[in-house]
CSV table of C-alpha atoms in Angstrom, one decimal:
chain,number,residue,atom,x,y,z
A,13,MET,CA,30.3,-27.4,-1.6
A,14,ARG,CA,34.1,-26.9,-1.6
A,15,TRP,CA,35.5,-25.6,1.7
A,16,SER,CA,38.9,-25.2,3.2
A,17,LEU,CA,40.4,-24.4,6.6
A,18,ILE,CA,42.9,-21.6,6.8
A,19,PHE,CA,45.2,-21.1,9.8
A,20,ALA,CA,47.3,-18.2,8.7
A,21,LEU,CA,45.7,-14.8,9.1
A,22,LEU,CA,47.6,-11.9,10.5
A,23,LEU,CA,45.6,-10.7,13.5
A,24,THR,CA,46.4,-8.5,16.5
A,25,SER,CA,46.9,-11.4,18.9
A,26,ALA,CA,47.5,-14.7,17.2
A,27,ALA,CA,46.4,-16.6,14.1
A,28,ALA,CA,42.6,-17.5,14.3
A,29,TRP,CA,40.6,-20.3,13.0
A,30,ALA,CA,38.8,-19.6,9.7
A,31,GLN,CA,36.9,-21.4,7.0
A,32,THR,CA,35.9,-20.5,3.5
A,33,PHE,CA,32.9,-21.5,1.4
A,34,ASP,CA,33.3,-21.4,-2.4
A,35,LEU,CA,30.2,-19.7,-4.0
A,36,GLN,CA,31.4,-19.8,-7.6
A,37,PRO,CA,29.2,-22.8,-8.5
A,38,TYR,CA,26.2,-20.6,-7.7
A,39,GLY,CA,27.2,-17.7,-10.0
A,40,PHE,CA,29.3,-15.6,-7.6
A,41,LYS,CA,32.4,-15.4,-9.8
A,42,PRO,CA,35.3,-13.0,-9.6
A,43,THR,CA,35.4,-10.4,-12.4
A,44,ARG,CA,38.1,-10.4,-15.1
A,45,ASN,CA,37.2,-6.9,-16.2
A,46,GLU,CA,40.2,-4.7,-15.2
A,47,ASP,CA,38.1,-1.6,-15.6
A,48,TYR,CA,35.4,-2.8,-13.1
A,49,ARG,CA,34.6,-0.2,-10.6
A,50,PRO,CA,33.3,-1.7,-7.3
A,51,HIS,CA,30.8,0.2,-5.1
A,52,TRP,CA,29.3,-0.2,-1.7
A,53,GLY,CA,26.1,-2.2,-1.6
A,54,SER,CA,26.6,-4.3,-4.7
A,55,SER,CA,27.0,-7.5,-2.6
A,56,GLU,CA,26.0,-8.2,1.0
A,57,VAL,CA,26.5,-10.8,3.7
A,58,GLN,CA,24.4,-11.1,6.9
A,59,TYR,CA,23.9,-13.5,9.8
A,60,LEU,CA,20.3,-14.5,10.4
A,61,ALA,CA,19.0,-14.8,14.0
A,62,ASP,CA,19.8,-18.6,14.1
A,63,GLY,CA,23.4,-18.0,13.1
A,64,SER,CA,23.1,-19.1,9.5
A,65,LEU,CA,24.5,-17.0,6.7
A,66,LEU,CA,22.7,-15.0,4.0
A,67,VAL,CA,24.7,-13.9,1.0
A,68,ALA,CA,23.5,-11.6,-1.8
A,69,PHE,CA,25.3,-10.7,-5.1
A,70,HIS,CA,24.6,-9.4,-8.5
A,71,SER,CA,22.7,-12.0,-10.5
A,72,GLN,CA,23.9,-12.9,-14.0
A,73,VAL,CA,20.3,-14.1,-14.7
A,74,MET,CA,17.7,-11.5,-15.4
A,75,ILE,CA,14.3,-11.7,-13.6
A,76,THR,CA,11.7,-12.0,-16.2
A,77,GLY,CA,8.1,-10.7,-16.2
A,78,ALA,CA,6.4,-7.3,-16.3
A,79,HIS,CA,7.7,-4.7,-13.9
A,80,ASP,CA,6.6,-1.1,-13.1
A,81,PRO,CA,9.0,1.8,-13.9
A,82,VAL,CA,10.4,1.9,-10.4
A,83,SER,CA,11.4,-1.8,-10.6
A,84,ARG,CA,13.3,-1.2,-13.8
A,85,GLU,CA,15.8,0.9,-11.7
A,86,LEU,CA,16.4,-2.0,-9.3
A,87,GLU,CA,19.2,-4.6,-9.5
A,88,PRO,CA,18.7,-8.4,-9.7
A,89,VAL,CA,20.5,-10.3,-7.0
A,90,ASP,CA,21.0,-14.0,-6.2
A,91,LEU,CA,20.2,-14.8,-2.5
A,92,LEU,CA,21.9,-17.8,-0.9
A,93,HIS,CA,21.0,-19.1,2.6
A,94,LEU,CA,24.0,-21.1,3.9
A,95,ASP,CA,24.6,-23.3,6.9
A,96,ALA,CA,27.4,-21.5,8.7
A,97,HIS,CA,29.0,-24.7,9.9
A,98,SER,CA,29.1,-26.8,6.7
A,99,GLY,CA,28.5,-24.2,4.0
A,100,LYS,CA,25.6,-26.2,2.6
A,101,VAL,CA,23.2,-24.1,0.6
A,102,LEU,CA,19.8,-24.3,2.3
A,103,ALA,CA,17.9,-22.1,-0.1
A,104,HIS,CA,18.5,-20.1,-3.3
A,105,THR,CA,16.3,-17.4,-4.9
A,106,ARG,CA,16.5,-14.2,-6.9
A,107,GLU,CA,15.1,-10.8,-6.0
A,108,LEU,CA,15.1,-7.1,-7.2
A,109,VAL,CA,16.8,-4.8,-4.7
A,110,SER,CA,17.7,-1.1,-4.2
A,111,PRO,CA,21.5,-1.5,-4.6
A,112,TYR,CA,22.9,1.8,-3.3
A,113,PHE,CA,22.3,1.3,0.4
A,114,GLN,CA,22.0,-1.7,2.7
A,115,TYR,CA,19.1,-3.8,1.4
A,116,LEU,CA,19.3,-6.9,3.6
A,117,TRP,CA,18.1,-6.6,7.3
A,118,PRO,CA,17.8,-9.7,9.5
A,119,ARG,CA,14.8,-10.0,11.7
A,120,GLU,CA,14.1,-12.3,14.7
A,121,SER,CA,12.7,-14.7,12.0
A,122,GLY,CA,13.8,-14.3,8.4
A,123,PHE,CA,14.8,-10.9,7.0
A,124,LEU,CA,13.6,-7.7,5.4
A,125,LEU,CA,14.6,-6.6,1.9
A,126,PHE,CA,14.4,-3.1,0.4
A,127,SER,CA,13.0,-3.3,-3.1
A,128,GLY,CA,12.2,0.2,-4.5
A,129,GLU,CA,9.0,1.6,-3.0
A,130,GLN,CA,8.2,-1.5,-1.0
A,131,LEU,CA,9.7,-3.7,1.7
A,132,ARG,CA,9.6,-7.5,1.2
A,133,ILE,CA,9.5,-9.8,4.1
A,134,LEU,CA,11.1,-13.2,3.5
A,135,ASP,CA,11.4,-16.2,5.8
A,136,ASP,CA,14.5,-18.3,6.5
A,137,ASN,CA,13.7,-20.5,3.5
A,138,LEU,CA,13.7,-17.3,1.3
A,139,LYS,CA,10.0,-17.6,0.8
A,140,LEU,CA,8.0,-14.4,0.6
A,141,GLU,CA,5.8,-13.8,3.6
A,142,ARG,CA,4.4,-10.4,2.7
A,143,ASP,CA,5.0,-7.1,0.9
A,144,PHE,CA,4.9,-3.8,2.8
A,145,LYS,CA,4.1,-0.8,0.5
A,146,ILE,CA,5.6,2.5,1.7
A,147,PRO,CA,2.6,4.9,2.1
A,148,ASP,CA,2.7,8.4,0.4
A,149,ALA,CA,2.5,10.0,3.9
A,150,VAL,CA,5.9,8.6,4.7
A,151,SER,CA,8.9,10.8,3.8
A,152,ALA,CA,11.6,8.3,4.8
A,153,ILE,CA,12.0,4.8,6.2
A,154,GLY,CA,14.9,3.1,7.9
A,155,VAL,CA,15.9,0.2,10.1
A,156,ALA,CA,17.1,0.3,13.7
A,157,PRO,CA,18.7,-3.2,13.9
A,158,VAL,CA,19.9,-2.9,17.5
A,159,ILE,CA,16.2,-2.7,18.7
A,160,ASN,CA,14.7,-4.8,15.9
A,161,ALA,CA,12.6,-2.0,14.7
A,162,LEU,CA,11.5,-0.1,11.6
A,163,THR,CA,11.7,3.8,11.8
A,164,VAL,CA,9.0,5.6,9.8
A,165,TYR,CA,9.3,9.3,9.2
A,166,LEU,CA,6.0,11.0,8.5
A,167,ARG,CA,5.9,14.0,6.0
A,168,SER,CA,5.8,17.4,7.7
A,169,GLU,CA,5.9,21.0,6.7
A,170,GLU,CA,6.4,22.1,10.3
A,171,GLN,CA,9.6,22.5,12.4
A,172,THR,CA,9.0,19.1,14.0
A,173,GLN,CA,8.5,15.7,12.4
A,174,GLU,CA,6.9,12.5,13.9
A,175,VAL,CA,8.9,9.3,13.8
A,176,ARG,CA,7.1,6.1,14.5
A,177,ILE,CA,9.0,3.0,15.8
A,178,LEU,CA,7.5,-0.2,14.5
A,179,ASP,CA,8.4,-3.7,15.7
A,180,LEU,CA,10.3,-5.4,12.9
A,181,SER,CA,8.6,-8.7,13.6
A,182,SER,CA,5.0,-7.7,14.1
A,183,PHE,CA,5.0,-4.2,12.4
A,184,LYS,CA,3.0,-2.9,15.4
A,185,GLU,CA,3.8,0.6,16.6
A,186,ARG,CA,5.9,0.6,19.8
A,187,GLU,CA,6.3,4.3,20.4
A,188,SER,CA,6.7,7.6,18.5
A,189,TYR,CA,8.8,10.7,18.9
A,190,GLN,CA,8.7,14.3,17.8
A,191,ILE,CA,12.1,15.3,16.3
A,192,VAL,CA,13.5,18.4,14.6
A,193,ASN,CA,12.4,18.2,11.0
A,194,GLY,CA,15.3,17.0,8.8
A,195,SER,CA,17.4,15.7,11.6
A,196,THR,CA,18.7,12.1,11.6
A,197,PRO,CA,18.8,10.6,15.1
A,198,ILE,CA,19.7,7.0,15.8
A,199,PHE,CA,17.1,5.1,17.9
A,200,LEU,CA,18.0,3.0,20.9
A,201,ARG,CA,16.0,1.1,23.5
A,202,GLY,CA,13.5,3.6,25.0
A,203,GLY,CA,15.0,6.6,23.3
A,204,TYR,CA,17.2,8.2,20.7
A,205,ALA,CA,20.5,10.1,20.3
A,206,ALA,CA,21.4,12.9,17.9
A,207,VAL,CA,24.2,15.4,17.2
A,208,ALA,CA,22.9,18.9,17.6
A,209,HIS,CA,24.0,22.4,18.7
A,210,ASP,CA,23.0,24.3,21.9
A,211,LEU,CA,22.0,28.0,22.1
A,212,ARG,CA,25.7,28.9,22.5
A,213,GLY,CA,26.6,27.1,19.3
A,214,ASN,CA,28.4,24.3,21.1
A,215,ARG,CA,28.3,20.9,19.3
A,216,ILE,CA,26.5,18.4,21.6
A,217,LEU,CA,25.2,14.9,21.8
A,218,LYS,CA,21.5,15.0,22.7
A,219,LEU,CA,20.4,11.8,24.5
A,220,VAL,CA,16.7,11.3,25.1
A,221,HIS,CA,15.8,8.3,27.3
A,222,GLY,CA,12.9,7.6,29.6
A,223,GLY,CA,11.4,11.0,29.1
A,224,LEU,CA,14.7,12.8,30.2
A,225,THR,CA,17.1,14.7,28.0
A,226,GLN,CA,20.8,14.9,28.5
A,227,ARG,CA,23.2,17.2,26.5
A,228,ILE,CA,26.8,16.2,26.4
A,229,LYS,CA,29.3,18.7,25.0
A,230,LEU,CA,31.4,17.3,22.1
A,231,PRO,CA,34.9,18.4,20.9
A,232,GLN,CA,34.7,21.5,18.8
A,233,LEU,CA,36.8,20.1,15.9
A,234,PRO,CA,36.8,21.4,12.3
A,235,CYS,CA,34.8,18.5,10.8
A,236,ARG,CA,31.4,17.0,11.1
A,237,SER,CA,30.3,14.6,13.8
A,238,ARG,CA,28.0,11.6,13.3
A,239,VAL,CA,26.4,9.3,15.7
A,240,GLU,CA,25.9,5.5,15.2
A,241,ALA,CA,24.2,2.9,17.4
A,242,VAL,CA,26.6,0.2,18.5
A,243,SER,CA,24.1,-1.7,20.7
A,244,ALA,CA,20.6,-1.3,22.0
A,245,GLU,CA,21.9,0.9,24.8
A,246,ALA,CA,25.0,2.6,23.5
A,247,GLU,CA,26.1,4.9,20.7
A,248,ALA,CA,29.4,6.0,19.2
A,249,VAL,CA,30.1,9.6,18.1
A,250,PHE,CA,32.7,10.0,15.3
A,251,THR,CA,34.6,13.3,14.8
A,252,CYS,CA,37.8,13.8,12.9
A,253,GLY,CA,39.2,10.3,13.2
A,254,ARG,CA,38.2,9.9,16.8
A,255,PHE,CA,35.2,8.2,18.4
A,256,THR,CA,33.7,7.9,21.8
A,257,VAL,CA,31.1,5.4,22.9
A,258,PHE,CA,28.5,6.6,25.4
A,259,GLY,CA,25.8,4.6,27.3
A,260,GLN,CA,22.3,5.8,27.6
A,261,ASP,CA,23.1,7.3,31.0
A,262,GLY,CA,25.7,9.6,29.3
A,263,GLY,CA,28.6,7.7,30.8
A,264,GLN,CA,31.6,7.1,28.6
A,265,ILE,CA,32.3,3.4,27.8
A,266,LEU,CA,35.4,3.6,25.6
A,267,GLU,CA,37.4,5.8,23.2
A,268,GLY,CA,39.3,5.0,20.0
A,269,HIS,CA,40.7,6.5,16.8
A,270,ILE,CA,40.7,5.8,13.1
A,271,GLY,CA,44.0,5.6,11.3
A,272,GLY,CA,45.1,8.8,9.5
A,273,ASP,CA,45.0,7.1,6.1
A,274,GLU,CA,41.6,5.4,6.7
A,275,GLY,CA,38.2,6.6,5.6
A,276,ASP,CA,35.0,7.0,7.6
A,277,PRO,CA,34.2,3.6,9.1
A,278,ILE,CA,31.1,1.5,8.7
A,279,VAL,CA,29.6,0.1,11.9
A,280,ILE,CA,28.8,-3.7,12.1
A,281,ARG,CA,26.9,-5.0,15.1
A,282,ALA,CA,26.4,-8.3,16.8
A,283,ALA,CA,22.7,-8.9,17.4
A,284,ARG,CA,22.9,-10.5,20.8
A,285,ALA,CA,26.3,-9.7,22.2
A,286,PRO,CA,27.9,-6.4,23.4
A,287,ARG,CA,30.3,-6.3,20.5
A,288,PHE,CA,30.6,-4.1,17.4
A,289,ALA,CA,33.1,-3.8,14.5
A,290,LEU,CA,34.4,-0.8,12.5
A,291,VAL,CA,35.2,-1.4,8.9
A,292,SER,CA,37.3,1.3,7.1
A,293,ILE,CA,39.3,1.5,4.0
A,294,ALA,CA,43.1,2.2,4.3
A,295,GLY,CA,45.0,4.2,1.8
A,296,PHE,CA,42.4,6.7,0.4
A,297,SER,CA,40.9,8.7,3.3
A,298,GLY,CA,39.1,12.0,2.7
A,299,TYR,CA,37.4,10.9,-0.5
A,300,PRO,CA,33.8,9.7,-1.1
A,301,GLN,CA,33.2,6.1,0.0
A,302,ASP,CA,32.8,4.7,-3.6
A,303,GLU,CA,36.2,6.3,-4.6
A,304,GLN,CA,37.7,4.8,-1.4
A,305,ARG,CA,36.2,1.5,-2.5
A,306,ILE,CA,37.9,1.8,-5.9
A,307,PHE,CA,41.4,3.1,-4.9
A,308,GLY,CA,41.9,1.9,-1.3
A,309,ARG,CA,44.7,-0.6,-0.4
A,310,ALA,CA,42.9,-2.8,2.2
A,311,PHE,CA,39.9,-3.1,4.5
A,312,HIS,CA,40.7,-2.6,8.1
A,313,VAL,CA,38.3,-4.4,10.5
A,314,THR,CA,38.5,-3.7,14.3
A,315,ILE,CA,36.2,-5.3,16.8
A,316,TYR,CA,35.4,-3.9,20.2
A,317,ASP,CA,33.7,-5.4,23.3
A,318,LEU,CA,31.5,-3.0,25.2
A,319,ARG,CA,31.6,-5.0,28.4
A,320,GLN,CA,35.4,-5.0,28.5
A,321,GLY,CA,35.5,-1.5,27.2
A,322,LYS,CA,38.3,-2.1,24.7
A,323,LYS,CA,39.4,-3.4,21.3
A,324,ILE,CA,39.6,-7.2,21.2
A,325,PHE,CA,40.5,-8.0,17.6
A,326,SER,CA,41.6,-6.5,14.3
A,327,LEU,CA,42.6,-7.7,10.8
A,328,LYS,CA,43.4,-6.3,7.4
A,329,VAL,CA,41.8,-7.7,4.3
A,330,SER,CA,44.1,-7.3,1.3
A,331,PRO,CA,43.9,-7.4,-1.6
A,332,MET,CA,40.5,-5.7,-1.5
A,333,PRO,CA,37.7,-7.8,-3.0
A,334,LYS,CA,36.1,-6.2,-6.1
A,335,ILE,CA,32.7,-7.9,-6.2
A,336,GLY,CA,32.8,-8.9,-2.5
A,337,GLY,CA,33.8,-6.5,0.3
A,338,ALA,CA,30.9,-7.0,2.8
A,339,PHE,CA,31.2,-7.9,6.4
A,340,ALA,CA,28.9,-9.2,9.3
A,341,LEU,CA,29.2,-10.2,12.9
A,342,SER,CA,27.5,-13.4,14.1
A,343,PRO,CA,24.7,-12.9,16.6
A,344,ASP,CA,27.0,-14.0,19.5
A,345,GLY,CA,29.8,-11.8,18.2
A,346,LYS,CA,32.2,-14.8,18.0
A,347,HIS,CA,32.6,-15.0,14.2
A,348,LEU,CA,33.2,-12.4,11.5
A,349,ALA,CA,31.9,-13.1,8.0
A,350,ILE,CA,33.9,-11.6,5.1
A,351,LEU,CA,32.5,-11.7,1.6
A,352,LYS,CA,35.4,-12.1,-0.8
A,353,ASP,CA,35.5,-12.5,-4.6
A,354,GLY,CA,33.6,-15.8,-5.2
A,355,ALA,CA,33.6,-16.9,-1.6
A,356,VAL,CA,32.5,-16.2,1.9
A,357,GLU,CA,35.0,-16.6,4.7
A,358,GLN,CA,34.3,-16.9,8.5
A,359,VAL,CA,36.9,-15.9,11.0
A,360,GLU,CA,36.8,-16.8,14.7
A,361,VAL,CA,36.8,-13.8,17.1
A,362,PRO,CA,38.4,-14.5,20.5
């Protein structure tokens, strides 16, 4: 494995240590096609619970064998498990995935992979542990990584809908909630948060925790609000280029803003540290994410520390990778992984 040390990144404070692992020998090669149109989800990078790296990218080798009609709509990817210190490849396999949303989700041991109408559970050695078929009674399924849980939405024709929270390690039910049918809350430890409207039409953040409900009035700005979990006990509300992070008690932790030329950010979280990152695309705001991905100038990554209540690190990635363009924070929040074209780079976070 070829690797190199790089000491010249333009950061907010000072140059930071970084290292790059070349993945071209394993088939992850930059494209020479000038008309190639990148899109979110084609490649991914994640840290597993032990701090090692998991990289996925479009496979140049087709997976043979008989497949059902759903599988034919999936994309073959190569999966590489890397030692985060040396870059040594610990395991390599291929899988079929659903490529248009995040398909890799680390667990306390191994990871979960979305593959059409089933979830596949693989261990740290990329060996299949079990398949989990999504039942017909389920209308949607998601992952709440900050609480290591699977969220299962049951079909309902009523005004309310049941959501069951399953432990991502054991798949045993922890708790369940009745939510407004069609709403999309984010789930935290012991509760959930959602953007809603009160009886007067005010936009509010609804916090449900420990059997109690709080309603926090949000700015009445002419664009939609969305809420994202940034830790097991905190959520960020994004509205018109601004965001505010609240704790489960409703208290404000920090505020920030997104640059005027940047698109809606993606939230990256550290599994065991009170840190999160926002990844946005500069130069093409106001357009769908895939168009931002094609025409944007640079990725802008900003990392915040919830304990300090402030921004601690930022960097711009330019030129933008075409086949790469994925990011992850290490479990301790001290390293940022950047999937570039043909390589994965790790940057130290102060």
